[in-house]
Structure formats: structure tokens, C-alpha cells
Coordinates of C-alpha atoms in Angstrom, one line a residue:
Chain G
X1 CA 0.0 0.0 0.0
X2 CA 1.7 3.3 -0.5
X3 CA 2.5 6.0 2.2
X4 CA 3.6 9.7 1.3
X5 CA 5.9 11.4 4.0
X6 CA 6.5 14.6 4.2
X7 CA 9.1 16.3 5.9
X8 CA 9.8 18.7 7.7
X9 CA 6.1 18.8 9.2
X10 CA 6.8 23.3 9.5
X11 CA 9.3 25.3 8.3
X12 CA 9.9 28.8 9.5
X13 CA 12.4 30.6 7.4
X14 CA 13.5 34.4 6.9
X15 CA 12.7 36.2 3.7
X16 CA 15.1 35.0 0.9
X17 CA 16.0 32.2 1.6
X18 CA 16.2 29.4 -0.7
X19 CA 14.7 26.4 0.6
X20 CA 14.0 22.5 0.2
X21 CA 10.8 20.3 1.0
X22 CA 11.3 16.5 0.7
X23 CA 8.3 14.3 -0.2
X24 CA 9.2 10.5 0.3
X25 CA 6.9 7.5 -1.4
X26 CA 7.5 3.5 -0.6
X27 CA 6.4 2.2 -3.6
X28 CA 8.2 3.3 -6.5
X29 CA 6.0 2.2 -9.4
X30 CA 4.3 5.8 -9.9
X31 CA 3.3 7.0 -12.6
X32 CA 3.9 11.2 -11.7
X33 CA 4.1 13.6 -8.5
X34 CA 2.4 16.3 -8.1
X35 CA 3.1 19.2 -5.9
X36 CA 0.1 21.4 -4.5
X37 CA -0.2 24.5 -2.3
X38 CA -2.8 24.9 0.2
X39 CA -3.3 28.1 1.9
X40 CA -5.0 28.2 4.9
X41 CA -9.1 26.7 5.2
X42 CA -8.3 26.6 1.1
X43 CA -8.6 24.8 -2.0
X44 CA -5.5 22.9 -3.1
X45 CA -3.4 24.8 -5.8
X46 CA -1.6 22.3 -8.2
X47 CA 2.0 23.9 -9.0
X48 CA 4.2 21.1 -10.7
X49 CA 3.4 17.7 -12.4
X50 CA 6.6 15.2 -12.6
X51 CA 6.1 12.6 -15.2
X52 CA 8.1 9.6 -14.1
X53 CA 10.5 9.5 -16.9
X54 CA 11.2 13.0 -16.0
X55 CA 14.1 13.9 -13.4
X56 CA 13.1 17.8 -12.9
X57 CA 10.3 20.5 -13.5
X58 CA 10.3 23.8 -13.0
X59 CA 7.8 26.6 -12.7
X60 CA 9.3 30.4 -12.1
X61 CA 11.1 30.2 -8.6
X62 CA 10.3 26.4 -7.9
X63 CA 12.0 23.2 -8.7
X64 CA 10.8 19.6 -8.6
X65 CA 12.9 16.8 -8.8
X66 CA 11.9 13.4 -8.5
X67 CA 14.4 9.8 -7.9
X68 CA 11.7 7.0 -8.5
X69 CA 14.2 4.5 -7.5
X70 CA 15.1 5.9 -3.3
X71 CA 11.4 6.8 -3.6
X72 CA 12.0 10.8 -3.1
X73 CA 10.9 13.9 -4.4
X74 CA 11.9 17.8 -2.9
X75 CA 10.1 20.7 -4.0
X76 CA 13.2 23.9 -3.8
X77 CA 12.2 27.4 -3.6
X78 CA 14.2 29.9 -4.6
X79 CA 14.6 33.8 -2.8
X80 CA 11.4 32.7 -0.2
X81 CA 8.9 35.6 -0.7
X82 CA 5.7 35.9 2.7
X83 CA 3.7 35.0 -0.1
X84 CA 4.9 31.9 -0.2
X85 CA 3.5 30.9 3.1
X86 CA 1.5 28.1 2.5
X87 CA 0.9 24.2 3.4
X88 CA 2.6 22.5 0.2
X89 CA 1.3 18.8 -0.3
X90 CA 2.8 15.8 -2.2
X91 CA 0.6 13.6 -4.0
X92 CA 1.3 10.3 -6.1
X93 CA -1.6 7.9 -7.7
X94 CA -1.8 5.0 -6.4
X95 CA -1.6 1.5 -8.4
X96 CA -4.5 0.7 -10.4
X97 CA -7.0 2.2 -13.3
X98 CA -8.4 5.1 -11.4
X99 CA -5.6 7.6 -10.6
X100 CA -6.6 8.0 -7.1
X101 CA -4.1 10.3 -5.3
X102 CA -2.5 9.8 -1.7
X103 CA -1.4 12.7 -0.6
X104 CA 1.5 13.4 2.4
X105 CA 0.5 15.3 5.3
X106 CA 2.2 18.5 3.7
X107 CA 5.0 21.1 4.9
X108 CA 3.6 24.3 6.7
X109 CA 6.1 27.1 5.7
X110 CA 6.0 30.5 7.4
X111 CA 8.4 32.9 5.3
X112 CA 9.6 35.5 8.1
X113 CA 9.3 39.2 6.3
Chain S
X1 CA -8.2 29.1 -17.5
X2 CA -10.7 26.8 -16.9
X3 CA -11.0 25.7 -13.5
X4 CA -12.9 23.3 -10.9
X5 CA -15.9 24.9 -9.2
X6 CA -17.6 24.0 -6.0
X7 CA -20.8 25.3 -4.0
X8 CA -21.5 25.8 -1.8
X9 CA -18.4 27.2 -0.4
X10 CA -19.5 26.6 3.3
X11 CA -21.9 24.7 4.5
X12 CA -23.5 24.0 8.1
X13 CA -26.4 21.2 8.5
X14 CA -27.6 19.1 11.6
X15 CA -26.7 15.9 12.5
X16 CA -28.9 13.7 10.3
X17 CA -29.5 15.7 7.9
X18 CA -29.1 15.2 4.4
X19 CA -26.8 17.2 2.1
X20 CA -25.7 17.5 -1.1
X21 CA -22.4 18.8 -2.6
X22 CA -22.0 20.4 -5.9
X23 CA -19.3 20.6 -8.1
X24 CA -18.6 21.8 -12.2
X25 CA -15.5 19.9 -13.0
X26 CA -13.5 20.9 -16.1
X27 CA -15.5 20.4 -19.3
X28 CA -13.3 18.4 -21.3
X29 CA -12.1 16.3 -18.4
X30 CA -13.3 12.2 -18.0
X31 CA -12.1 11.3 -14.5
X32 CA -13.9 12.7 -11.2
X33 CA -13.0 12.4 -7.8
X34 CA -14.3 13.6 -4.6
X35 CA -11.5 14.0 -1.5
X36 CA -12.2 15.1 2.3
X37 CA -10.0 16.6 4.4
X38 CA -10.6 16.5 8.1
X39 CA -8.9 19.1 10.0
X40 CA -5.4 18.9 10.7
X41 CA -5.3 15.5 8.8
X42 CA -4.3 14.2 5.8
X43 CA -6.2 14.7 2.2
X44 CA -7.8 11.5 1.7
X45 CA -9.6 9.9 -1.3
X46 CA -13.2 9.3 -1.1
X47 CA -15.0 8.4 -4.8
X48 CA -13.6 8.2 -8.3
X49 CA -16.4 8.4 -11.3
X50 CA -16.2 7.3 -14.6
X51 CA -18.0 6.8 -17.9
X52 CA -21.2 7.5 -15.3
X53 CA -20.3 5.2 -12.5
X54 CA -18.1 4.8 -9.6
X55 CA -14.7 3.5 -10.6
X56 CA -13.5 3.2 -6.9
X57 CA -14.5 4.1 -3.6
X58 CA -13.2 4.3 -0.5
X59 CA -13.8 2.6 3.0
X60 CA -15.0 5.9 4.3
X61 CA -17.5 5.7 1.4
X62 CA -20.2 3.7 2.8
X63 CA -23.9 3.7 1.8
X64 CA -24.2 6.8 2.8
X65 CA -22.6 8.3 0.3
X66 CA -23.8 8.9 -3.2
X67 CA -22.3 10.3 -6.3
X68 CA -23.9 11.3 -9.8
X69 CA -23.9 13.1 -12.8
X70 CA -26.9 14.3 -13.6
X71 CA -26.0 16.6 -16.5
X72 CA -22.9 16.9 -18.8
X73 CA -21.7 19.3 -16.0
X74 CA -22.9 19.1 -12.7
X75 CA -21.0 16.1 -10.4
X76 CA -22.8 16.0 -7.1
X77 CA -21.8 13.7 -3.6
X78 CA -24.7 13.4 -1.6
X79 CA -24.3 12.3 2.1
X80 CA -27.8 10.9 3.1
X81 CA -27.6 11.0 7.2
X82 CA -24.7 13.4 8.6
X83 CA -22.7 12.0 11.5
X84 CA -20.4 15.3 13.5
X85 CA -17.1 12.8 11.9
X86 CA -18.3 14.4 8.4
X87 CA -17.5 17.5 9.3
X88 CA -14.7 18.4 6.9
X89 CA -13.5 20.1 3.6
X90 CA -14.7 18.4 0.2
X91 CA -12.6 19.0 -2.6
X92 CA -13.5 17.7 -6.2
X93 CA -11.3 17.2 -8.7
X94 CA -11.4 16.1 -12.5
X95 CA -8.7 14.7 -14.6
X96 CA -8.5 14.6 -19.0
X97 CA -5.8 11.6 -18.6
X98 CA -4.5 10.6 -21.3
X99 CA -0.9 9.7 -21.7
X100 CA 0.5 13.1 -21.4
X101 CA -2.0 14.5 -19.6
X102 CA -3.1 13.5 -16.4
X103 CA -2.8 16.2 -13.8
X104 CA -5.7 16.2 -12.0
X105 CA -7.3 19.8 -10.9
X106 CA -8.7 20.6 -7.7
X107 CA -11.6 22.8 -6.9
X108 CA -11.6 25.2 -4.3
X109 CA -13.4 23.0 -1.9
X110 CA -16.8 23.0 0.2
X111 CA -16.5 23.2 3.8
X112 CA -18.9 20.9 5.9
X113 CA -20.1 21.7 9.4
X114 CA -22.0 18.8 11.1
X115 CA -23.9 20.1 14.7

């Protein structure tokens, strides 16, 4: 059955700073990972798609990479705006037809102004 | 951009009441799922829907729950009998999926009270 871990569980950081969340996944047969931002009592914001045969994607300050084979994914941020305070989740679909996702329990980041 | 839309965006009921949540998924998409999220806890999959009829369900989906699609839009989850452990965020999501093409979009969720 697969499990998602996230860690750190919360991240406090200082304006600027680059940073790295790390999304781990025990069974490595996925097809993709997505990454997702949820702010607070929100909707879930997707912000990059990793197809398995891909090693990296990258969407204006933020950087996926994914290693199927250790089972790990981190999401990077570069020069950490407040804005980018958020819960950021890390979903993979699980075996079979339907595409279900299972989701980690996410990374709280709190970007210091 | 097309999105996923949900309504209500909050919504409060009694214990043992019925409720129904709606949701507009993407109009191209095929695939359509209904989440929950309880608070604090992890987002967890309740319902997929395909081709008019429920590809896979959950444990947490018992009889209960319902799902359909009346229209070629609407996609509605129907809880018959609200318990207080239903209290939680719904989120809907829809999928094209096709080889290159199967990130799956999230709507902005409905937020379920249960007194």
C-alpha cells in the first residue's frame, strides 16, 4: 500500500531564503508527483506535475525533482517571498486504473518578512 | 483558465440531515473524484467516477454516500444521514488523462459543518 511522508512537518524561514521540502513515497512504481499549495481553510493549488520519466520540472522560482528508485521527491524554492507561506502537499496515484491520489500530510512554511 | 468549481463554499447542516455537494468539473475532463479533508489530517480519497459510474471508492464511502452526474456538467456527492465525523473540507477534482495528460485539478473545496 503506498504511504507519502512529508518532511519537515513546518518550516519557518526568513525572507530570501532558498529552501528545500522533501516528499518521500515507498512504492516506486508511480506513474507522476504532483506538488500542490494549500493556503489556509483553502482549496488545493496544483504547482508542478513530474512525469516519471522526468528527473526535474520547474515553474518560475520552484523546482521539482523526483528519484523514483530511493522513492524521493523535494520541492526547492528559490529567494522565499511571505507570499509563499502556505501548506505545500505531495501527492502520487496509487496502483490501479483510477488515478486516485494519496497525498502526504504537507510542509507548513511560514516565510519570516 | 478553466478551473474546478464548488458550492456551496460553506456549508452547516444538523446531524442527520441530508446534504448534497456540488461541483462543475472541467468540461473536457473524463475522470472525477471527490477528496475530504478532516482538519489537521491528511487529504484522503473518497470516490472516483467514470464513464457515469463509480470506478472506486473508498472505506469511508459507505452507503451513505452517493455520487452522480446528472447533467454533462454538474458532479454532485450526496451524504444521506450526517454524522459530527463528516465534518470536513470536500474538494472535487477532475482529470483529462491521457498519456501526457493527467494532472488532476482541484476545486476550491466545500466546507462541511455537522452540529
Amino acid at each position: 500500500k503506498q504511504e507519502v511522508t512529508q518532511i519537515p512537518a513546518a518550516l519557518s524561514v526568513p525572507e530570501g531564503e532558498n529552501l528545500v521540502l522533501n516528499c518521500s513515497f515507498t512504492d516506486s512504481a508511480i506513474y507522476n508527483l504532483q506538488w500542490f499549495r494549500q493556503d489556509p481553510g483553502k482549496g488545493l493549488t496544483s504547482l508542478l506535475l513530474i512525469q516519471s520519466s522526468q528527473r526535474e520540472q520547474t515553474s518560475g522560482r520552484l523546482n521539482a525533482s523526483l528519484d523514483k528508485s530511493s522513492g524521493r521527491s523535494t520541492l526547492y524554492i528559490a529567494a522565499s517571498q511571505p507570499g509563499d507561506s502556505a501548506t505545500y502537499l505531495c501527492a502520487v496515484p496509487d496502483r490501479g486504473a483510477t488515478n486516485k491520489l494519496i497525498f502526504g500530510t504537507g510542509t507548513l512554511l511560514a516565510v519570516q518578512p | 483558465e478553466p478551473e474546478v468549481t464548488q458550492t456551496p463554499s460553506h456549508q452547516v447542516t444538523q446531524m442527520g440531515q441530508e446534504v448534497i455537494l456540488r461541483c462543475v468539473p472541467i468540461s473536457n475532463h473524463l475522470y472525477f473524484y471527490w477528496y475530504r479533508q478532516i482538519l489537521g489530517q491528511k487529504v484522503e480519497f473518497l470516490v472516483s467516477f467514470y464513464n457515469n459510474e463509480i470506478s472506486e471508492k473508498s472505506e469511508i464511502f459507505d452507503d451513505q454516500f452517493s455520487v452522480e452526474r446528472p447533467d454533462g456538467s454538474n458532479f454532485t456527492l450526496k451524504i444521506r444521514s450526517t454524522k459530527l465525523e463528516d465534518s470536513a473540507m470536500y474538494f472535487c477534482a477532475s482529470i483529462y488523462r491521457d498519456r501526457g495528460n493527467n494532472e488532476q485539478f482541484f476545486g476550491p473545496g466545500t466546507r462541511l459543518t455537522v452540529l
